[in-house]
Short mmCIF file of N, CA, C and O in Angstrom, two decimals:
data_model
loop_
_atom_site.label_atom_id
_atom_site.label_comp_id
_atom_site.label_asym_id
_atom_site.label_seq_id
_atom_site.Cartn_x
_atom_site.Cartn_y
_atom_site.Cartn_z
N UNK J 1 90.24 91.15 97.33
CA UNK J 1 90.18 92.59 97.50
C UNK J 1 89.51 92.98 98.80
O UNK J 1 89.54 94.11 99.27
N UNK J 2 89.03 92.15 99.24
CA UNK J 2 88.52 92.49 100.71
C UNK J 2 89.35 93.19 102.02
O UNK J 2 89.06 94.14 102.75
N UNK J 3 90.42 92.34 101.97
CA UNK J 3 91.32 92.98 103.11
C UNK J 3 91.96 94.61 102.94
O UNK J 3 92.41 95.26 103.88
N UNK J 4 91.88 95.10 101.49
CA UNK J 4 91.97 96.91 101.49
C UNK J 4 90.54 97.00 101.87
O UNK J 4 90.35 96.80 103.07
N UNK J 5 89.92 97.15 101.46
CA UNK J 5 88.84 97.48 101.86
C UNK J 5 88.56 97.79 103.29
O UNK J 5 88.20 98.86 103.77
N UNK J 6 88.82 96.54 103.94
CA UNK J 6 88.39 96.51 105.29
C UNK J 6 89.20 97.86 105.61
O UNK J 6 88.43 98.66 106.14
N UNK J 7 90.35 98.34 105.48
CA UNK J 7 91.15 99.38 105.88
C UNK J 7 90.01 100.60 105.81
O UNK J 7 89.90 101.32 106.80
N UNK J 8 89.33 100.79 104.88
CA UNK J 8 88.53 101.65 104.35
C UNK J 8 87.21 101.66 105.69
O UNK J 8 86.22 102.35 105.43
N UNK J 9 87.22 101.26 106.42
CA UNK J 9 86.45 101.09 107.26
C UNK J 9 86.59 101.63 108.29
O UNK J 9 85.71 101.84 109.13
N UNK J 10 87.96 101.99 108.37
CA UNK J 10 88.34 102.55 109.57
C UNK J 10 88.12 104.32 110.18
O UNK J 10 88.55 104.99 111.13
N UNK J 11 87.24 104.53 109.02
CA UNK J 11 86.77 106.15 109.10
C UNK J 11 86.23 106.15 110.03
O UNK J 11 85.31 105.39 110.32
N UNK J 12 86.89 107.41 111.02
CA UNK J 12 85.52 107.33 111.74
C UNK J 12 84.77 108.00 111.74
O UNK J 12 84.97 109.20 111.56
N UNK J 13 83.52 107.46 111.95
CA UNK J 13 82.33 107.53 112.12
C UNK J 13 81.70 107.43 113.24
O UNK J 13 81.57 106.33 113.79
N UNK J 14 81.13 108.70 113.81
CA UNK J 14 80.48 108.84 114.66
C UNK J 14 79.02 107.75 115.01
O UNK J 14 78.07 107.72 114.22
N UNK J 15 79.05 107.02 116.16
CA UNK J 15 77.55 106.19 115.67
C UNK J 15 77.58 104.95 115.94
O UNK J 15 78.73 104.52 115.94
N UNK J 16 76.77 104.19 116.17
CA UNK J 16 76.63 102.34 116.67
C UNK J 16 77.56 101.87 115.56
O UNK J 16 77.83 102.44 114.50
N UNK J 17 78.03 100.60 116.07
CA UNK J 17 78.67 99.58 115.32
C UNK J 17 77.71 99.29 113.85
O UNK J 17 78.28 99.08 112.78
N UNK J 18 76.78 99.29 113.93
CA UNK J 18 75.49 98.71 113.02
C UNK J 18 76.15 99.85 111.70
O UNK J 18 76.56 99.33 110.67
N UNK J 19 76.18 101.05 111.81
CA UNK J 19 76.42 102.20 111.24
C UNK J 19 77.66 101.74 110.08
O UNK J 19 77.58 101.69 108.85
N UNK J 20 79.05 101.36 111.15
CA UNK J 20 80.37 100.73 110.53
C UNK J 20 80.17 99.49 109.73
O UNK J 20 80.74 99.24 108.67
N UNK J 21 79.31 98.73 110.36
CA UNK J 21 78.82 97.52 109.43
C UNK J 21 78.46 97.57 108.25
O UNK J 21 78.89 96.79 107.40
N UNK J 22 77.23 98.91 107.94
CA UNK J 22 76.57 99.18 106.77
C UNK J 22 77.46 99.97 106.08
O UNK J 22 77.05 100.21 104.95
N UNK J 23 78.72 100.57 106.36
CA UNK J 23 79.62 100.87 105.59
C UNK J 23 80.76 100.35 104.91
O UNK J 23 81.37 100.71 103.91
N UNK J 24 80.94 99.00 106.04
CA UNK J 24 81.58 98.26 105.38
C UNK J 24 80.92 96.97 104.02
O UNK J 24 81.60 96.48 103.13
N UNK J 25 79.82 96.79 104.21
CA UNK J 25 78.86 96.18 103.74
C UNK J 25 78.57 96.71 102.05
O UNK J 25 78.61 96.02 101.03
N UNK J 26 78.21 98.60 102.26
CA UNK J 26 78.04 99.35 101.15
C UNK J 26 79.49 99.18 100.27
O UNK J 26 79.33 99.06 99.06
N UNK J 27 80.93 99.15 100.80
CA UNK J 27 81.87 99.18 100.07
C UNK J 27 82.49 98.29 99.55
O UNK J 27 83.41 98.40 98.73
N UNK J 28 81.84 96.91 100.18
CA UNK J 28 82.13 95.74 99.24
C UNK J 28 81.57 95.37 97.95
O UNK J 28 82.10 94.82 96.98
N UNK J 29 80.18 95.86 98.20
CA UNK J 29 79.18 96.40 96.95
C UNK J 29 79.98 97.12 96.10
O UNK J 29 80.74 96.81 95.18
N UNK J 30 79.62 98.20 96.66
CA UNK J 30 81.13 98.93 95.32
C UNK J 30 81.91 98.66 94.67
O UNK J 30 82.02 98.87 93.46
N UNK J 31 82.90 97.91 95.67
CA UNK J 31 84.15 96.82 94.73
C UNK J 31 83.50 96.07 93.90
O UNK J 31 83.83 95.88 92.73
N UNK J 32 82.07 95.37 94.76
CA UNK J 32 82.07 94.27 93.32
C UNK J 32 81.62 94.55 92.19
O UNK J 32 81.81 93.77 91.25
N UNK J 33 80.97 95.65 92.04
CA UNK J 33 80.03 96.32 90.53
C UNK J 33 81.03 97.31 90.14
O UNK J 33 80.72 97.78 89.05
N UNK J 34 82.23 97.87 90.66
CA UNK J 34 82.96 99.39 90.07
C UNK J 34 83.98 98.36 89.11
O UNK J 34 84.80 97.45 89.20
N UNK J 35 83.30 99.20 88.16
CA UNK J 35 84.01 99.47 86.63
C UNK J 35 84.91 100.42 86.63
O UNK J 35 84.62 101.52 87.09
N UNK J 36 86.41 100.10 86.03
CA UNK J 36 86.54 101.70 85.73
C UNK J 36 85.88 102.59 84.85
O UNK J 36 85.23 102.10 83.92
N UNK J 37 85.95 104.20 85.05
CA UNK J 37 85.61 105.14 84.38
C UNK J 37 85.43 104.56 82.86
O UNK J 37 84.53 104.13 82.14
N UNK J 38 87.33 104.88 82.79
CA UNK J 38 87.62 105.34 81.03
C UNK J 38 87.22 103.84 80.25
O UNK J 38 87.33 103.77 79.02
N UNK J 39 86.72 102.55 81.11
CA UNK J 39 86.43 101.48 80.06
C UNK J 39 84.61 101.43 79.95
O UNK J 39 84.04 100.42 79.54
N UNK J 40 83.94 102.53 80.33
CA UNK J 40 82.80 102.41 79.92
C UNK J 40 82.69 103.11 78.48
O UNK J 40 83.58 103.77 77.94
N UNK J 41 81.33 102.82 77.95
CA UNK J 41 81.25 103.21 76.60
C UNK J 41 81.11 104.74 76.12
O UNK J 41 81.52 105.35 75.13
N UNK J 42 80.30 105.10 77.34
CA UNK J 42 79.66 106.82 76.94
C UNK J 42 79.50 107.70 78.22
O UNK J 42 79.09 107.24 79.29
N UNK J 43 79.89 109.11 77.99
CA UNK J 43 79.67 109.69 79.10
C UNK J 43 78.86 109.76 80.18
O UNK J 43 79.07 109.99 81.37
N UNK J 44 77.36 109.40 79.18
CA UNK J 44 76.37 109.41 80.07
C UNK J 44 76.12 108.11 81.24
O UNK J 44 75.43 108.20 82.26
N UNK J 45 76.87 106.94 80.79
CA UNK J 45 77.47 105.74 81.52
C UNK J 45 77.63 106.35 82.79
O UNK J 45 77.03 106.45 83.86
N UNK J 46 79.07 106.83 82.04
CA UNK J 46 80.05 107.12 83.19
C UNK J 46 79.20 107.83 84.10
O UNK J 46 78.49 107.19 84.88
N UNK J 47 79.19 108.69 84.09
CA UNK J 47 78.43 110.42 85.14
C UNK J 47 77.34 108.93 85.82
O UNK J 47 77.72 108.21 86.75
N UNK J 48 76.11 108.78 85.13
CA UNK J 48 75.69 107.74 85.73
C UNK J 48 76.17 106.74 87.25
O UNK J 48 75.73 106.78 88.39
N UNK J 49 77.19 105.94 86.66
CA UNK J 49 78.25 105.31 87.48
C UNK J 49 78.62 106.00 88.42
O UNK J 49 78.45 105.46 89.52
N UNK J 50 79.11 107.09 88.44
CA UNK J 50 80.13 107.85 88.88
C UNK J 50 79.06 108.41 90.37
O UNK J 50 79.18 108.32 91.59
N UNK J 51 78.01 109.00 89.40
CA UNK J 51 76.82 109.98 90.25
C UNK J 51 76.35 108.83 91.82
O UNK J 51 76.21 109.20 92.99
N UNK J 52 76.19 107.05 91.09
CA UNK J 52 75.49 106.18 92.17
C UNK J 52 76.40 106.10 93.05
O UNK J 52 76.17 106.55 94.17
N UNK J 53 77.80 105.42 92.72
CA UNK J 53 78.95 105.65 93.93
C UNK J 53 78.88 106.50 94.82
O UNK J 53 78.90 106.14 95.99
N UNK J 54 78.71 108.38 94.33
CA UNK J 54 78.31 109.28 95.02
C UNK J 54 77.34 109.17 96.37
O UNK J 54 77.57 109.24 97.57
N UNK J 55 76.15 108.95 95.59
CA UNK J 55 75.29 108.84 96.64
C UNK J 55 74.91 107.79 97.42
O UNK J 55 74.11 107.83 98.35
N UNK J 56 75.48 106.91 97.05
CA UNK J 56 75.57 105.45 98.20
C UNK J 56 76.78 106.11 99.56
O UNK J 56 76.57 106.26 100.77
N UNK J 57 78.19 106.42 98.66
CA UNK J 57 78.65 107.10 99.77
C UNK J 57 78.38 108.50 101.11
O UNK J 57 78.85 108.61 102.24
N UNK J 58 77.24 109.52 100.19
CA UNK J 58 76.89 110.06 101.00
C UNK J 58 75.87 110.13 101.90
O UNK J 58 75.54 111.03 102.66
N UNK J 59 75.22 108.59 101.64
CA UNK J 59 73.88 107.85 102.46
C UNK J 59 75.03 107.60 103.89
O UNK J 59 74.59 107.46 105.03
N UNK J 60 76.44 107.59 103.59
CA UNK J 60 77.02 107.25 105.49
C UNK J 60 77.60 108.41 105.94
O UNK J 60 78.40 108.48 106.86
N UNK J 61 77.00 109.72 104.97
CA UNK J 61 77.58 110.95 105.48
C UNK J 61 79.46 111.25 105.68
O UNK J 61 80.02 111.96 106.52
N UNK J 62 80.02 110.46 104.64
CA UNK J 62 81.09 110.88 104.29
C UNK J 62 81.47 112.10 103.70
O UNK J 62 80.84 112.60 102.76
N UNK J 63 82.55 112.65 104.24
CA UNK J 63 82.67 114.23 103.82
C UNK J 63 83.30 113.67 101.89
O UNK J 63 83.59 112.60 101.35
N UNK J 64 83.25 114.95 101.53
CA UNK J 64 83.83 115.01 100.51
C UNK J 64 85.44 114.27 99.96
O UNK J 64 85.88 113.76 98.93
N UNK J 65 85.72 114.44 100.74
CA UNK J 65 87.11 114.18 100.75
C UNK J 65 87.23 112.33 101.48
O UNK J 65 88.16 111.54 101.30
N UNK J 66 86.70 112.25 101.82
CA UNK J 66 86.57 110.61 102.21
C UNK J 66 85.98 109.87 101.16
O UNK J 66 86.25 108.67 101.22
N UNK J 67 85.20 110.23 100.15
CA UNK J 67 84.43 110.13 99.17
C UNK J 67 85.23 110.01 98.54
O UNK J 67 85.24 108.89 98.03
N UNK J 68 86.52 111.05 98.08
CA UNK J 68 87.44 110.69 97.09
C UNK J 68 88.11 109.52 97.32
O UNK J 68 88.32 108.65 96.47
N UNK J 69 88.48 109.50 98.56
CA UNK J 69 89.66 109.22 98.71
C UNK J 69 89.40 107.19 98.37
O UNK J 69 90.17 106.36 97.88
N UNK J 70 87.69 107.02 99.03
CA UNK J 70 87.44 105.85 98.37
C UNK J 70 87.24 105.45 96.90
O UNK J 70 87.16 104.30 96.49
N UNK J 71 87.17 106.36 96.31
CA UNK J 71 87.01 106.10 95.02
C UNK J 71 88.45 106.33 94.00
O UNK J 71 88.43 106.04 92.80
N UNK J 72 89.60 106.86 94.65
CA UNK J 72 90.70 106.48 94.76
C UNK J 72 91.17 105.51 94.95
O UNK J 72 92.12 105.40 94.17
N UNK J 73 91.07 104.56 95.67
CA UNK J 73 91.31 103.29 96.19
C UNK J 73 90.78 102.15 95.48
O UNK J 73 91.28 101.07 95.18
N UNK J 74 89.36 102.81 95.22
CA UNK J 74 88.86 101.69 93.88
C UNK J 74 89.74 101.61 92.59
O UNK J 74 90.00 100.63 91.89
N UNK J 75 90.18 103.11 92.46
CA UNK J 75 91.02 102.82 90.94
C UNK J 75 92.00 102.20 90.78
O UNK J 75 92.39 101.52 89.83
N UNK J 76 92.75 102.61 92.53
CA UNK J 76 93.77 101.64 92.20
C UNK J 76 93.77 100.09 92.49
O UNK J 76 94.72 99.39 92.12
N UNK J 77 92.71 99.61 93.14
CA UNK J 77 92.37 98.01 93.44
C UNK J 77 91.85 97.61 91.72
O UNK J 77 92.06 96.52 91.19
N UNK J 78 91.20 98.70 91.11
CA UNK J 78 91.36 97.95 90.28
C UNK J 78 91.14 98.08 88.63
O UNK J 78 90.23 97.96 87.81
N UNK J 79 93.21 98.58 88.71
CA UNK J 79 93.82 98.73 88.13
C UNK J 79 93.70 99.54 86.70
O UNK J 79 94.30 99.29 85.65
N UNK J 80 92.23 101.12 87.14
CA UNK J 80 92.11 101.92 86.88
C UNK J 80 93.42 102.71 85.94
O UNK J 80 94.48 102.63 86.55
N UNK J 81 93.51 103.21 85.01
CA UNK J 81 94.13 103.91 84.48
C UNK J 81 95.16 105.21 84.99
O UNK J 81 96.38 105.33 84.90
N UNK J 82 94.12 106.07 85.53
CA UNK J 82 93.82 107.18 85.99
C UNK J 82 93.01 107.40 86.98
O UNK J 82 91.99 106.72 87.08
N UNK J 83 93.34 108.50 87.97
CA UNK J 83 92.15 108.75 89.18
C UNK J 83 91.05 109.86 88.66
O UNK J 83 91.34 110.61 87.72
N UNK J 84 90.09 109.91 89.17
CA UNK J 84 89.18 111.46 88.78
C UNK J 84 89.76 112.57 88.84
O UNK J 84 89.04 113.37 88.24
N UNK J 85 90.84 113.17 89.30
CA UNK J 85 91.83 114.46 89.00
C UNK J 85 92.48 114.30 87.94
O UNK J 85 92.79 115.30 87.29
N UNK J 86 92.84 113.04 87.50
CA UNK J 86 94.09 112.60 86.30
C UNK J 86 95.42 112.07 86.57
O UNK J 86 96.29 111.67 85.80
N UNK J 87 95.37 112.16 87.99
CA UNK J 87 96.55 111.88 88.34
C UNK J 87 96.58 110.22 88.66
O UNK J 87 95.51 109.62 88.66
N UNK J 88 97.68 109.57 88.91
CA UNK J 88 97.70 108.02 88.90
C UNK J 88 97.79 107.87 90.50
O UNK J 88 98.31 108.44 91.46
N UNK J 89 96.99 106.78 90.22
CA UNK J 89 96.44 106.47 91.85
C UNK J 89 96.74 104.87 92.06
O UNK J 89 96.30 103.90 91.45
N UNK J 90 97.80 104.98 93.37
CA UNK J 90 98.48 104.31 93.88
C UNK J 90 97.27 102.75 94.58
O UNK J 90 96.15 103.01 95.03
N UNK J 91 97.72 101.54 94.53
CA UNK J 91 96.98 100.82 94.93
C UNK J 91 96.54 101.30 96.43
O UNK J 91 95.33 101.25 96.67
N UNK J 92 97.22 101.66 97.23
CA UNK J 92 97.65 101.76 98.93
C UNK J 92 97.01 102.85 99.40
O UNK J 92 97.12 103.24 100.56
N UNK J 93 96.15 103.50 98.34
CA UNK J 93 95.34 104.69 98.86
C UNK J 93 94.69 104.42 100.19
O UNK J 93 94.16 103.31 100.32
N UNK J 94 94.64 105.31 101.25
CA UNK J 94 93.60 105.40 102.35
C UNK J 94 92.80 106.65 102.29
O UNK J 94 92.67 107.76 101.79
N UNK J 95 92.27 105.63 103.24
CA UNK J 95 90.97 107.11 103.61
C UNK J 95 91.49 107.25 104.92
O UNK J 95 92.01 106.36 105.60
N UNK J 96 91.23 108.82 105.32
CA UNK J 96 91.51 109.71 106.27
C UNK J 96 90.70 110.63 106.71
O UNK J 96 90.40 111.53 105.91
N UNK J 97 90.10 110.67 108.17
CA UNK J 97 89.25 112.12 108.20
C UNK J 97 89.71 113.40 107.70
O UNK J 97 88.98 114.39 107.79
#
């Protein structure tokens, strides 16, 4: 699962290489601990889950929408049900400014 990912890297980001590193670094993390949503046990799990992704992603000052769009990409790497809108989310998701 590394090589989508790396795609995911390609945001840009204003800022030293060191910056892109720790983002690529933070999102391998992600991959390796993201659960999907709907197979945890209880809401408060989830929101939990859901809330840390959040704020790891907005520690690299990703807009909102880059935020989704990675956590899109997680659902479909791996092999998520459903995306957070409801709608089905394609493995090949990118992120885009």
């Amino acid at each position: 699962m590394t090589i989508p990912l790396l795609g995911l890297t390609l945001i840009a980001l204003p800022g030293p290489a060191s910056a892109q590193a720790d983002l690529a670094a933070d999102l391998q993390a992600i991959n390796a601990s993201f659960v999907c949503p709907e197979t945890i046990s209880n809401d408060a799990a989830r929101k939990t889950a859901m809330d840390d992704i959040g704020r790891r992603l907005a520690s690299h000052r990703l807009s909102y929408r880059q935020a989704q769009k990675v956590i899109e990409t997680m659902y479909g790497l791996h092999g998520c049900g459903t995306g957070p809108a409801g709608a089905s989310v394609s493995a090949t998701s990118a992120v885009t400014p």
